[in-house]
Every structure is written in C-alpha cells, then in structure tokens.
C-alpha cells in the first residue's frame, strides 16, 4: 500500500531533499511552503508522487481550510515531517529587533504545534509517525542564538511530551538534531548574504540536505515497534568550543 508523507518546508534544503528521497522510494509526498513556484517545480520533477500545497506556518488559522483542500488520494498521511523553520539574525538579545524573533517563534513553535495537532487524528488512525527537525542548538548554546536555540529546545521537549500523550496509539515521534547542513538556512538568517553563507560552510565539509534526508528515511522505515526518540548528528569537522569566561578588568 502506497504511503504518504506530509513535509513542511519542501521548497528548499532538507525538506526538498526529503521530498526527492521519499518520492524516489515510491511514497506519495505532500510538500508545503510559501514559495509556490518552487512547489510547482518539484511537482514537475516528481510528477504523480508529489502534491504541492501552499501553506504558511505563520498562518495557523488557515490550516484547517488548506488541509481540507487536499485531494482524497493524499489525505491518508502516514508521516508528518515537521521541517519548516528558520533562525532570526545572529544577535545578542539586548541588541535584537523583536519582529524577527517573533517570526522564528511563530514558525518553529506555534505553527509546528498547530499543524501537528491538526494532523494527529489521522496519524493516530493510521498508527503513523511524526519526525520533528530540532537542532544541536537545542543542547549547545552559542552567542547570538538564544531565541533560535529556545525554539529548538521547545521542539525537542514537545516531541518527548507528545510521545507520552500518544502512548498506546502506536504513533512514533522522533526529533532529529542536526549540526551544520549547507542549505539556504544561513542565507535566510543573514537576509540573503551569499558570501556570509559561503564563508560559514567553506572548507569544513558540512552535512548536505541529502545526508539528513537519508537519516529521516532510515528513521521512517524502521520496524514499527521501534522508536528513535532523538538523533543528533554533526559534520566531523564541527565540535564544541568550550565555555567562554569573562574576566573583570583590573
Ligand atoms: P532552508 O533551506 O532555509 O529551508 C527552510 C524551509 O522552511 C523552506 O522550505 C521554507 O519554505 C520553509 N519555511 C520557512 N518559513 C516558513 C513559513 N512561514 N511557512 C512555510 N514554510 C516555511 O533551511 P534547512 O536547513 O533546510 O532547514 C530545515 C529545518 O532544519 C529547519 O527547521 C531548521 O531550523 C533545521 N536545521 C537546519 C540546520 C542547518 O544547518 N541547515 C541545522 C539544524 C536544524 P518557504 O520559504 O518557501 O516558505
């Protein structure tokens, strides 16, 4: 029986790679995002396996109507991949603008919760699965990333709590915590600064979107009695810098 995955943020990076991977393996993919042109391009590329669904995570009030517009054959969702997300510009909180912080919180937290809630009845009926994209930032803090890290720590703890709520339903819940993956993530975070993005990933062999898509595929296709709670991965060339110590003058 053909399975269906619902992927948020399928217009770029990890979501687009996951859409290609799952469609290539014979799953039906509902791919969402705001950029309609990108969704249409994927639909052309993946044909019958892909249904493009324009959906803005910042507009949870629209979710019910948008989901109701899905054609019958894409309604039975087996896997929700909560991947859409972004980071506000790197900035100490004391220097940050509030609006970009709100966008990150509303996208990464509020939208993710609302969409999960909307799709849970069907996932429970099908003994499906939820895979949430968090980040290593949820565990390891760095300067200028407090709000992004906070949203991802929410995602991880939300996933664990959701497992409790879903006990006995057969629904699996996993968080994937990647380190550096070269996608449009840094381009978005820097407001379109390609040179900054290139410099960040230069000469360090970052993970690719395909690396993460392959991991998501592995998690999704494990035997149904097995739940990976959380999975953290990094490029070999990324590790930790240790504590920062501020010394008083004099
Ligand atoms: P990306 O290339 O920038 O892709 C982000 C995706 O999220 C896009 O498809 C974008 O679609 C979608 N999105 C953002 N805001 C949205 C909104 N309001 N409504 C609907 N879709 C929205 O970044 P990525 O690296 O693939 O990121 C995917 C996930 O992995 C994110 O949750 C990110 O936090 C996480 N992650 C990334 C890294 C990394 O190093 N790249 C590391 C750890 C975790 P539209 O713009 O078309 O709406």
PDB file of C-alpha atoms and ligand atoms in Angstrom:
ATOM      1  CA  UNK A   1       0.000   0.000   0.000  1.00  0.00           C
ATOM      2  CA  UNK A   2       1.431   3.389  -1.008  1.00  0.00           C
ATOM      3  CA  UNK A   3       2.412   5.569   1.939  1.00  0.00           C
ATOM      4  CA  UNK A   4       2.125   9.339   2.179  1.00  0.00           C
ATOM      5  CA  UNK A   5       4.460  11.818   3.872  1.00  0.00           C
ATOM      6  CA  UNK A   6       3.498  15.418   4.636  1.00  0.00           C
ATOM      7  CA  UNK A   7       6.636  17.582   4.514  1.00  0.00           C
ATOM      8  CA  UNK A   8       6.645  21.183   5.709  1.00  0.00           C
ATOM      9  CA  UNK A   9       9.261  23.406   4.095  1.00  0.00           C
ATOM     10  CA  UNK A  10       9.678  21.289   0.970  1.00  0.00           C
ATOM     11  CA  UNK A  11      10.739  24.286  -1.155  1.00  0.00           C
ATOM     12  CA  UNK A  12      14.399  24.206  -0.094  1.00  0.00           C
ATOM     13  CA  UNK A  13      17.159  22.425   1.767  1.00  0.00           C
ATOM     14  CA  UNK A  14      16.356  19.410   3.918  1.00  0.00           C
ATOM     15  CA  UNK A  15      12.633  19.420   3.062  1.00  0.00           C
ATOM     16  CA  UNK A  16      13.252  19.411  -0.693  1.00  0.00           C
ATOM     17  CA  UNK A  17      15.847  16.637  -0.345  1.00  0.00           C
ATOM     18  CA  UNK A  18      13.406  14.604   1.771  1.00  0.00           C
ATOM     19  CA  UNK A  19      10.677  15.115  -0.836  1.00  0.00           C
ATOM     20  CA  UNK A  20      13.006  13.740  -3.538  1.00  0.00           C
ATOM     21  CA  UNK A  21      14.109  10.829  -1.335  1.00  0.00           C
ATOM     22  CA  UNK A  22      10.616   9.716  -0.318  1.00  0.00           C
ATOM     23  CA  UNK A  23       9.154  10.180  -3.814  1.00  0.00           C
ATOM     24  CA  UNK A  24      12.121   8.261  -5.237  1.00  0.00           C
ATOM     25  CA  UNK A  25      11.328   5.401  -2.856  1.00  0.00           C
ATOM     26  CA  UNK A  26       7.713   5.310  -4.037  1.00  0.00           C
ATOM     27  CA  UNK A  27       5.959   7.299  -1.314  1.00  0.00           C
ATOM     28  CA  UNK A  28       3.424   9.995  -2.096  1.00  0.00           C
ATOM     29  CA  UNK A  29       4.634  13.382  -0.870  1.00  0.00           C
ATOM     30  CA  UNK A  30       2.562  16.390   0.139  1.00  0.00           C
ATOM     31  CA  UNK A  31       5.095  19.213   0.022  1.00  0.00           C
ATOM     32  CA  UNK A  32       4.397  22.574   1.605  1.00  0.00           C
ATOM     33  CA  UNK A  33       5.975  26.003   1.804  1.00  0.00           C
ATOM     34  CA  UNK A  34       5.200  29.585   0.863  1.00  0.00           C
ATOM     35  CA  UNK A  35       7.077  29.710  -2.466  1.00  0.00           C
ATOM     36  CA  UNK A  36       4.514  28.410  -4.920  1.00  0.00           C
ATOM     37  CA  UNK A  37       6.972  28.475  -7.866  1.00  0.00           C
ATOM     38  CA  UNK A  38       9.351  26.112  -6.038  1.00  0.00           C
ATOM     39  CA  UNK A  39       6.468  23.760  -5.193  1.00  0.00           C
ATOM     40  CA  UNK A  40       5.392  23.736  -8.829  1.00  0.00           C
ATOM     41  CA  UNK A  41       8.959  22.950  -9.955  1.00  0.00           C
ATOM     42  CA  UNK A  42       9.053  19.969  -7.582  1.00  0.00           C
ATOM     43  CA  UNK A  43       5.668  18.827  -8.854  1.00  0.00           C
ATOM     44  CA  UNK A  44       7.036  18.891 -12.410  1.00  0.00           C
ATOM     45  CA  UNK A  45      10.137  16.990 -11.326  1.00  0.00           C
ATOM     46  CA  UNK A  46       8.422  14.357  -9.147  1.00  0.00           C
ATOM     47  CA  UNK A  47       5.184  14.022 -11.110  1.00  0.00           C
ATOM     48  CA  UNK A  48       2.391  11.995  -9.629  1.00  0.00           C
ATOM     49  CA  UNK A  49       4.316  11.317  -6.423  1.00  0.00           C
ATOM     50  CA  UNK A  50       4.195  14.977  -5.314  1.00  0.00           C
ATOM     51  CA  UNK A  51       1.315  17.215  -4.359  1.00  0.00           C
ATOM     52  CA  UNK A  52       2.205  20.916  -3.964  1.00  0.00           C
ATOM     53  CA  UNK A  53       0.317  22.545  -1.105  1.00  0.00           C
ATOM     54  CA  UNK A  54       0.979  26.233  -0.414  1.00  0.00           C
ATOM     55  CA  UNK A  55       0.910  26.619   3.363  1.00  0.00           C
ATOM     56  CA  UNK A  56       2.341  29.398   5.523  1.00  0.00           C
ATOM     57  CA  UNK A  57       3.365  28.242   9.004  1.00  0.00           C
ATOM     58  CA  UNK A  58       2.732  31.782  10.216  1.00  0.00           C
ATOM     59  CA  UNK A  59      -0.983  31.425   9.455  1.00  0.00           C
ATOM     60  CA  UNK A  60      -2.290  28.560  11.601  1.00  0.00           C
ATOM     61  CA  UNK A  61      -5.833  29.926  11.285  1.00  0.00           C
ATOM     62  CA  UNK A  62      -5.707  28.811   7.616  1.00  0.00           C
ATOM     63  CA  UNK A  63      -4.541  25.251   8.294  1.00  0.00           C
ATOM     64  CA  UNK A  64      -7.963  23.648   8.520  1.00  0.00           C
ATOM     65  CA  UNK A  65      -9.159  25.077   5.182  1.00  0.00           C
ATOM     66  CA  UNK A  66      -5.857  24.332   3.456  1.00  0.00           C
ATOM     67  CA  UNK A  67      -5.782  20.736   4.682  1.00  0.00           C
ATOM     68  CA  UNK A  68      -9.407  20.274   3.640  1.00  0.00           C
ATOM     69  CA  UNK A  69      -8.361  21.171   0.069  1.00  0.00           C
ATOM     70  CA  UNK A  70      -6.139  18.057  -0.233  1.00  0.00           C
ATOM     71  CA  UNK A  71      -7.336  15.607  -2.888  1.00  0.00           C
ATOM     72  CA  UNK A  72      -8.621  12.311  -1.474  1.00  0.00           C
ATOM     73  CA  UNK A  73      -5.605  10.282  -2.509  1.00  0.00           C
ATOM     74  CA  UNK A  74      -3.225  12.458  -0.444  1.00  0.00           C
ATOM     75  CA  UNK A  75      -5.338  12.665   2.710  1.00  0.00           C
ATOM     76  CA  UNK A  76      -4.229   9.476   4.443  1.00  0.00           C
ATOM     77  CA  UNK A  77      -0.978  10.732   5.924  1.00  0.00           C
ATOM     78  CA  UNK A  78       1.438   8.188   7.405  1.00  0.00           C
ATOM     79  CA  UNK A  79       4.273  10.525   8.344  1.00  0.00           C
ATOM     80  CA  UNK A  80       4.393  14.198   9.298  1.00  0.00           C
ATOM     81  CA  UNK A  81       7.840  15.704   8.769  1.00  0.00           C
ATOM     82  CA  UNK A  82       7.868  18.999  10.677  1.00  0.00           C
ATOM     83  CA  UNK A  83      10.817  20.540   8.884  1.00  0.00           C
ATOM     84  CA  UNK A  84       9.856  24.156   8.056  1.00  0.00           C
ATOM     85  CA  UNK A  85      11.830  26.523  10.192  1.00  0.00           C
ATOM     86  CA  UNK A  86      14.282  29.377  10.293  1.00  0.00           C
ATOM     87  CA  UNK A  87      16.623  31.297  12.534  1.00  0.00           C
ATOM     88  CA  UNK A  88      16.472  35.028  13.223  1.00  0.00           C
ATOM     89  CA  UNK A  89      19.672  37.013  12.575  1.00  0.00           C
ATOM     90  CA  UNK A  90      22.569  36.243  14.925  1.00  0.00           C
ATOM     91  CA  UNK A  91      22.364  38.909  17.592  1.00  0.00           C
ATOM     92  CA  UNK A  92      22.626  39.241  21.320  1.00  0.00           C
ATOM     93  CA  UNK A  93      19.104  39.623  22.655  1.00  0.00           C
ATOM     94  CA  UNK A  94      19.912  43.049  24.055  1.00  0.00           C
ATOM     95  CA  UNK A  95      20.672  44.231  20.503  1.00  0.00           C
ATOM     96  CA  UNK A  96      17.934  42.343  18.628  1.00  0.00           C
ATOM     97  CA  UNK A  97      14.785  43.578  16.899  1.00  0.00           C
ATOM     98  CA  UNK A  98      11.639  41.917  18.216  1.00  0.00           C
ATOM     99  CA  UNK A  99       9.905  41.160  14.875  1.00  0.00           C
ATOM    100  CA  UNK A 100      12.375  38.558  13.523  1.00  0.00           C
ATOM    101  CA  UNK A 101      12.305  36.835  16.915  1.00  0.00           C
ATOM    102  CA  UNK A 102       8.513  36.624  16.749  1.00  0.00           C
ATOM    103  CA  UNK A 103       8.700  35.181  13.220  1.00  0.00           C
ATOM    104  CA  UNK A 104      11.056  32.427  14.408  1.00  0.00           C
ATOM    105  CA  UNK A 105       8.935  31.604  17.453  1.00  0.00           C
ATOM    106  CA  UNK A 106       5.687  31.657  15.462  1.00  0.00           C
ATOM    107  CA  UNK A 107       7.140  29.465  12.686  1.00  0.00           C
ATOM    108  CA  UNK A 108       9.254  26.998  14.671  1.00  0.00           C
ATOM    109  CA  UNK A 109       6.944  26.654  17.675  1.00  0.00           C
ATOM    110  CA  UNK A 110       3.380  27.917  17.245  1.00  0.00           C
ATOM    111  CA  UNK A 111       2.941  26.793  13.641  1.00  0.00           C
ATOM    112  CA  UNK A 112       4.529  23.404  14.307  1.00  0.00           C
ATOM    113  CA  UNK A 113       2.261  22.731  17.290  1.00  0.00           C
ATOM    114  CA  UNK A 114      -0.888  23.802  15.420  1.00  0.00           C
ATOM    115  CA  UNK A 115      -0.099  21.708  12.352  1.00  0.00           C
ATOM    116  CA  UNK A 116       0.768  18.659  14.437  1.00  0.00           C
ATOM    117  CA  UNK A 117      -2.487  18.996  16.366  1.00  0.00           C
ATOM    118  CA  UNK A 118      -4.450  19.290  13.126  1.00  0.00           C
ATOM    119  CA  UNK A 119      -2.908  16.142  11.617  1.00  0.00           C
ATOM    120  CA  UNK A 120      -2.827  13.956  14.739  1.00  0.00           C
ATOM    121  CA  UNK A 121      -6.281  12.357  14.420  1.00  0.00           C
ATOM    122  CA  UNK A 122      -5.343  10.902  11.022  1.00  0.00           C
ATOM    123  CA  UNK A 123      -1.872   9.891  12.208  1.00  0.00           C
ATOM    124  CA  UNK A 124      -3.394   8.081  15.190  1.00  0.00           C
ATOM    125  CA  UNK A 125      -5.923   6.325  12.957  1.00  0.00           C
ATOM    126  CA  UNK A 126      -3.073   5.066  10.739  1.00  0.00           C
ATOM    127  CA  UNK A 127      -0.511   4.384  13.508  1.00  0.00           C
ATOM    128  CA  UNK A 128       1.732   6.852  11.720  1.00  0.00           C
ATOM    129  CA  UNK A 129       4.791   8.832  12.767  1.00  0.00           C
ATOM    130  CA  UNK A 130       5.979  12.364  13.427  1.00  0.00           C
ATOM    131  CA  UNK A 131       9.561  13.459  12.767  1.00  0.00           C
ATOM    132  CA  UNK A 132      10.492  16.906  14.025  1.00  0.00           C
ATOM    133  CA  UNK A 133      13.558  18.881  12.959  1.00  0.00           C
ATOM    134  CA  UNK A 134      15.174  20.454  16.006  1.00  0.00           C
ATOM    135  CA  UNK A 135      18.890  21.341  16.103  1.00  0.00           C
ATOM    136  CA  UNK A 136      22.096  20.875  18.046  1.00  0.00           C
ATOM    137  CA  UNK A 137      21.366  24.461  19.127  1.00  0.00           C
ATOM    138  CA  UNK A 138      18.727  22.971  21.434  1.00  0.00           C
ATOM    139  CA  UNK A 139      21.526  21.450  23.507  1.00  0.00           C
ATOM    140  CA  UNK A 140      24.639  23.547  22.964  1.00  0.00           C
ATOM    141  CA  UNK A 141      24.166  27.306  23.378  1.00  0.00           C
ATOM    142  CA  UNK A 142      26.091  29.873  21.353  1.00  0.00           C
ATOM    143  CA  UNK A 143      26.188  33.641  21.473  1.00  0.00           C
ATOM    144  CA  UNK A 144      23.531  35.353  19.402  1.00  0.00           C
ATOM    145  CA  UNK A 145      21.320  32.283  19.060  1.00  0.00           C
ATOM    146  CA  UNK A 146      19.239  32.311  22.237  1.00  0.00           C
ATOM    147  CA  UNK A 147      15.820  32.523  20.607  1.00  0.00           C
ATOM    148  CA  UNK A 148      16.587  30.032  17.823  1.00  0.00           C
ATOM    149  CA  UNK A 149      18.029  27.611  20.390  1.00  0.00           C
ATOM    150  CA  UNK A 150      14.993  28.160  22.586  1.00  0.00           C
ATOM    151  CA  UNK A 151      12.589  27.303  19.777  1.00  0.00           C
ATOM    152  CA  UNK A 152      14.501  24.106  19.019  1.00  0.00           C
ATOM    153  CA  UNK A 153      14.705  23.110  22.694  1.00  0.00           C
ATOM    154  CA  UNK A 154      10.928  23.510  22.687  1.00  0.00           C
ATOM    155  CA  UNK A 155      10.644  21.205  19.683  1.00  0.00           C
ATOM    156  CA  UNK A 156      12.699  18.535  21.406  1.00  0.00           C
ATOM    157  CA  UNK A 157      10.821  18.655  24.682  1.00  0.00           C
ATOM    158  CA  UNK A 158       7.489  18.897  22.822  1.00  0.00           C
ATOM    159  CA  UNK A 159       8.400  15.687  20.972  1.00  0.00           C
ATOM    160  CA  UNK A 160       9.127  13.838  24.202  1.00  0.00           C
ATOM    161  CA  UNK A 161       5.874  15.051  25.749  1.00  0.00           C
ATOM    162  CA  UNK A 162       3.977  14.095  22.629  1.00  0.00           C
ATOM    163  CA  UNK A 163       5.284  10.553  22.993  1.00  0.00           C
ATOM    164  CA  UNK A 164       3.657  10.474  26.431  1.00  0.00           C
ATOM    165  CA  UNK A 165       0.349  11.767  25.047  1.00  0.00           C
ATOM    166  CA  UNK A 166       0.437   9.199  22.241  1.00  0.00           C
ATOM    167  CA  UNK A 167       1.298   6.219  24.426  1.00  0.00           C
ATOM    168  CA  UNK A 168      -0.712   3.219  23.283  1.00  0.00           C
ATOM    169  CA  UNK A 169      -1.625   4.703  19.898  1.00  0.00           C
ATOM    170  CA  UNK A 170       1.283   3.171  18.003  1.00  0.00           C
ATOM    171  CA  UNK A 171       2.335   6.618  16.705  1.00  0.00           C
ATOM    172  CA  UNK A 172       6.099   7.135  16.728  1.00  0.00           C
ATOM    173  CA  UNK A 173       7.729  10.502  17.465  1.00  0.00           C
ATOM    174  CA  UNK A 174      11.346  11.396  16.731  1.00  0.00           C
ATOM    175  CA  UNK A 175      13.427  14.539  16.920  1.00  0.00           C
ATOM    176  CA  UNK A 176      16.381  14.966  14.606  1.00  0.00           C
ATOM    177  CA  UNK A 177      19.044  17.402  15.800  1.00  0.00           C
ATOM    178  CA  UNK A 178      21.452  18.314  13.016  1.00  0.00           C
ATOM    179  CA  UNK A 179      24.555  20.433  13.279  1.00  0.00           C
ATOM    180  CA  UNK A 180      25.763  22.359  10.215  1.00  0.00           C
ATOM    181  CA  UNK A 181      23.948  21.472   6.992  1.00  0.00           C
ATOM    182  CA  UNK A 182      24.608  23.577   3.894  1.00  0.00           C
ATOM    183  CA  UNK A 183      21.169  24.719   2.728  1.00  0.00           C
ATOM    184  CA  UNK A 184      19.503  28.130   2.390  1.00  0.00           C
ATOM    185  CA  UNK A 185      19.389  28.313   6.210  1.00  0.00           C
ATOM    186  CA  UNK A 186      22.267  30.805   6.585  1.00  0.00           C
ATOM    187  CA  UNK A 187      21.149  32.766   3.531  1.00  0.00           C
ATOM    188  CA  UNK A 188      17.779  33.253   5.251  1.00  0.00           C
ATOM    189  CA  UNK A 189      19.379  34.013   8.618  1.00  0.00           C
ATOM    190  CA  UNK A 190      21.647  36.701   7.138  1.00  0.00           C
ATOM    191  CA  UNK A 191      18.926  38.268   4.999  1.00  0.00           C
ATOM    192  CA  UNK A 192      20.383  36.967   1.718  1.00  0.00           C
ATOM    193  CA  UNK A 193      24.134  37.327   2.286  1.00  0.00           C
ATOM    194  CA  UNK A 194      25.534  34.614  -0.014  1.00  0.00           C
ATOM    195  CA  UNK A 195      29.152  35.486   0.858  1.00  0.00           C
ATOM    196  CA  UNK A 196      28.449  35.002   4.586  1.00  0.00           C
ATOM    197  CA  UNK A 197      26.776  31.689   3.882  1.00  0.00           C
ATOM    198  CA  UNK A 198      29.650  30.534   1.655  1.00  0.00           C
ATOM    199  CA  UNK A 199      32.204  31.570   4.307  1.00  0.00           C
ATOM    200  CA  UNK A 200      30.409  29.668   7.065  1.00  0.00           C
ATOM    201  CA  UNK A 201      30.477  26.382   5.177  1.00  0.00           C
ATOM    202  CA  UNK A 202      33.874  26.897   3.470  1.00  0.00           C
ATOM    203  CA  UNK A 203      36.456  24.104   3.728  1.00  0.00           C
ATOM    204  CA  UNK A 204      34.687  22.225   6.521  1.00  0.00           C
ATOM    205  CA  UNK A 205      32.676  19.590   4.650  1.00  0.00           C
ATOM    206  CA  UNK A 206      29.257  20.468   6.073  1.00  0.00           C
ATOM    207  CA  UNK A 207      26.483  17.906   6.034  1.00  0.00           C
ATOM    208  CA  UNK A 208      24.251  18.024   2.981  1.00  0.00           C
ATOM    209  CA  UNK A 209      20.476  18.138   2.843  1.00  0.00           C
ATOM    210  CA  UNK A 210      20.698  14.650   1.304  1.00  0.00           C
ATOM    211  CA  UNK A 211      22.595  13.391   4.380  1.00  0.00           C
ATOM    212  CA  UNK A 212      19.688  14.452   6.589  1.00  0.00           C
ATOM    213  CA  UNK A 213      17.046  13.203   4.156  1.00  0.00           C
ATOM    214  CA  UNK A 214      18.721   9.780   4.189  1.00  0.00           C
ATOM    215  CA  UNK A 215      18.660   9.780   8.000  1.00  0.00           C
ATOM    216  CA  UNK A 216      14.983  10.753   8.004  1.00  0.00           C
ATOM    217  CA  UNK A 217      14.284   7.913   5.576  1.00  0.00           C
ATOM    218  CA  UNK A 218      16.136   5.467   7.825  1.00  0.00           C
ATOM    219  CA  UNK A 219      14.137   6.566  10.893  1.00  0.00           C
ATOM    220  CA  UNK A 220      10.854   6.422   8.968  1.00  0.00           C
ATOM    221  CA  UNK A 221      11.403   2.905   7.698  1.00  0.00           C
ATOM    222  CA  UNK A 222      12.499   1.206  10.929  1.00  0.00           C
ATOM    223  CA  UNK A 223      10.223  -1.577  12.211  1.00  0.00           C
ATOM    224  CA  UNK A 224       7.006  -0.125  13.701  1.00  0.00           C
ATOM    225  CA  UNK A 225       7.761  -1.331  17.247  1.00  0.00           C
ATOM    226  CA  UNK A 226      10.954   0.742  17.367  1.00  0.00           C
ATOM    227  CA  UNK A 227      11.019   4.441  18.298  1.00  0.00           C
ATOM    228  CA  UNK A 228      14.109   6.607  17.916  1.00  0.00           C
ATOM    229  CA  UNK A 229      13.443   9.356  20.474  1.00  0.00           C
ATOM    230  CA  UNK A 230      16.168  11.764  19.395  1.00  0.00           C
ATOM    231  CA  UNK A 231      19.049  11.656  16.993  1.00  0.00           C
ATOM    232  CA  UNK A 232      21.912  14.158  16.949  1.00  0.00           C
ATOM    233  CA  UNK A 233      24.339  14.452  14.059  1.00  0.00           C
ATOM    234  CA  UNK A 234      27.149  16.773  13.042  1.00  0.00           C
ATOM    235  CA  UNK A 235      29.780  17.038  10.333  1.00  0.00           C
ATOM    236  CA  UNK A 236      33.053  15.518  11.555  1.00  0.00           C
ATOM    237  CA  UNK A 237      34.663  18.963  11.351  1.00  0.00           C
ATOM    238  CA  UNK A 238      32.151  20.541  13.753  1.00  0.00           C
ATOM    239  CA  UNK A 239      32.572  20.173  17.515  1.00  0.00           C
ATOM    240  CA  UNK A 240      32.377  22.365  20.649  1.00  0.00           C
ATOM    241  CA  UNK A 241      34.352  25.403  21.684  1.00  0.00           C
ATOM    242  CA  UNK A 242      34.019  25.092  25.451  1.00  0.00           C
ATOM    243  CA  UNK A 243      32.934  27.713  27.981  1.00  0.00           C
ATOM    244  CA  UNK A 244      33.511  31.418  27.488  1.00  0.00           C
ATOM    245  CA  UNK A 245      34.949  33.080  30.605  1.00  0.00           C
ATOM    246  CA  UNK A 246      34.645  36.819  31.077  1.00  0.00           C
ATOM    247  CA  UNK A 247      37.365  38.372  33.265  1.00  0.00           C
ATOM    248  CA  UNK A 248      36.848  41.630  35.105  1.00  0.00           C
ATOM    249  CA  UNK A 249      39.347  44.403  34.431  1.00  0.00           C
ATOM    250  CA  UNK A 250      41.979  45.331  36.991  1.00  0.00           C
TER     251      UNK A 250
HETATM  252  P1  LIG B   1      16.149  26.159   4.306  1.00  0.00           P
HETATM  253  O1  LIG B   1      16.940  25.652   3.160  1.00  0.00           O
HETATM  254  O2  LIG B   1      16.162  27.631   4.559  1.00  0.00           O
HETATM  255  O3  LIG B   1      14.652  25.636   4.188  1.00  0.00           O
HETATM  256  C1  LIG B   1      13.680  26.077   5.114  1.00  0.00           C
HETATM  257  C2  LIG B   1      12.300  25.659   4.639  1.00  0.00           C
HETATM  258  O4  LIG B   1      11.356  26.132   5.627  1.00  0.00           O
HETATM  259  C3  LIG B   1      11.910  26.273   3.309  1.00  0.00           C
HETATM  260  O5  LIG B   1      11.281  25.293   2.513  1.00  0.00           O
HETATM  261  C4  LIG B   1      10.907  27.356   3.692  1.00  0.00           C
HETATM  262  O6  LIG B   1       9.885  27.488   2.709  1.00  0.00           O
HETATM  263  C5  LIG B   1      10.286  26.763   4.950  1.00  0.00           C
HETATM  264  N1  LIG B   1       9.650  27.811   5.749  1.00  0.00           N
HETATM  265  C6  LIG B   1      10.234  28.815   6.454  1.00  0.00           C
HETATM  266  N2  LIG B   1       9.281  29.641   6.954  1.00  0.00           N
HETATM  267  C7  LIG B   1       8.076  29.128   6.559  1.00  0.00           C
HETATM  268  C8  LIG B   1       6.733  29.533   6.740  1.00  0.00           C
HETATM  269  N3  LIG B   1       6.375  30.645   7.422  1.00  0.00           N
HETATM  270  N4  LIG B   1       5.743  28.782   6.181  1.00  0.00           N
HETATM  271  C9  LIG B   1       6.046  27.661   5.464  1.00  0.00           C
HETATM  272  N5  LIG B   1       7.306  27.238   5.259  1.00  0.00           N
HETATM  273  C10 LIG B   1       8.314  27.968   5.797  1.00  0.00           C
HETATM  274  O7  LIG B   1      16.683  25.516   5.694  1.00  0.00           O
HETATM  275  P2  LIG B   1      17.007  23.991   6.107  1.00  0.00           P
HETATM  276  O8  LIG B   1      18.399  23.974   6.584  1.00  0.00           O
HETATM  277  O9  LIG B   1      16.576  23.037   5.066  1.00  0.00           O
HETATM  278  O10 LIG B   1      16.088  23.899   7.409  1.00  0.00           O
HETATM  279  C11 LIG B   1      15.113  22.891   7.612  1.00  0.00           C
HETATM  280  C12 LIG B   1      14.963  22.680   9.110  1.00  0.00           C
HETATM  281  O11 LIG B   1      16.186  22.161   9.640  1.00  0.00           O
HETATM  282  C13 LIG B   1      14.653  23.938   9.908  1.00  0.00           C
HETATM  283  O12 LIG B   1      13.692  23.640  10.907  1.00  0.00           O
HETATM  284  C14 LIG B   1      15.980  24.288  10.543  1.00  0.00           C
HETATM  285  O13 LIG B   1      15.828  25.025  11.729  1.00  0.00           O
HETATM  286  C15 LIG B   1      16.549  22.910  10.780  1.00  0.00           C
HETATM  287  N6  LIG B   1      18.001  22.852  10.930  1.00  0.00           N
HETATM  288  C16 LIG B   1      18.827  23.289   9.958  1.00  0.00           C
HETATM  289  C17 LIG B   1      20.205  23.225  10.165  1.00  0.00           C
HETATM  290  C18 LIG B   1      21.205  23.707   9.131  1.00  0.00           C
HETATM  291  O14 LIG B   1      22.390  23.823   9.465  1.00  0.00           O
HETATM  292  N7  LIG B   1      20.790  23.982   7.897  1.00  0.00           N
HETATM  293  C19 LIG B   1      20.726  22.724  11.360  1.00  0.00           C
HETATM  294  C20 LIG B   1      19.838  22.288  12.331  1.00  0.00           C
HETATM  295  C21 LIG B   1      18.486  22.341  12.112  1.00  0.00           C
HETATM  296  P3  LIG B   1       9.316  28.888   2.127  1.00  0.00           P
HETATM  297  O15 LIG B   1      10.370  29.913   2.331  1.00  0.00           O
HETATM  298  O16 LIG B   1       9.027  28.589   0.691  1.00  0.00           O
HETATM  299  O17 LIG B   1       8.067  29.139   2.904  1.00  0.00           O
END
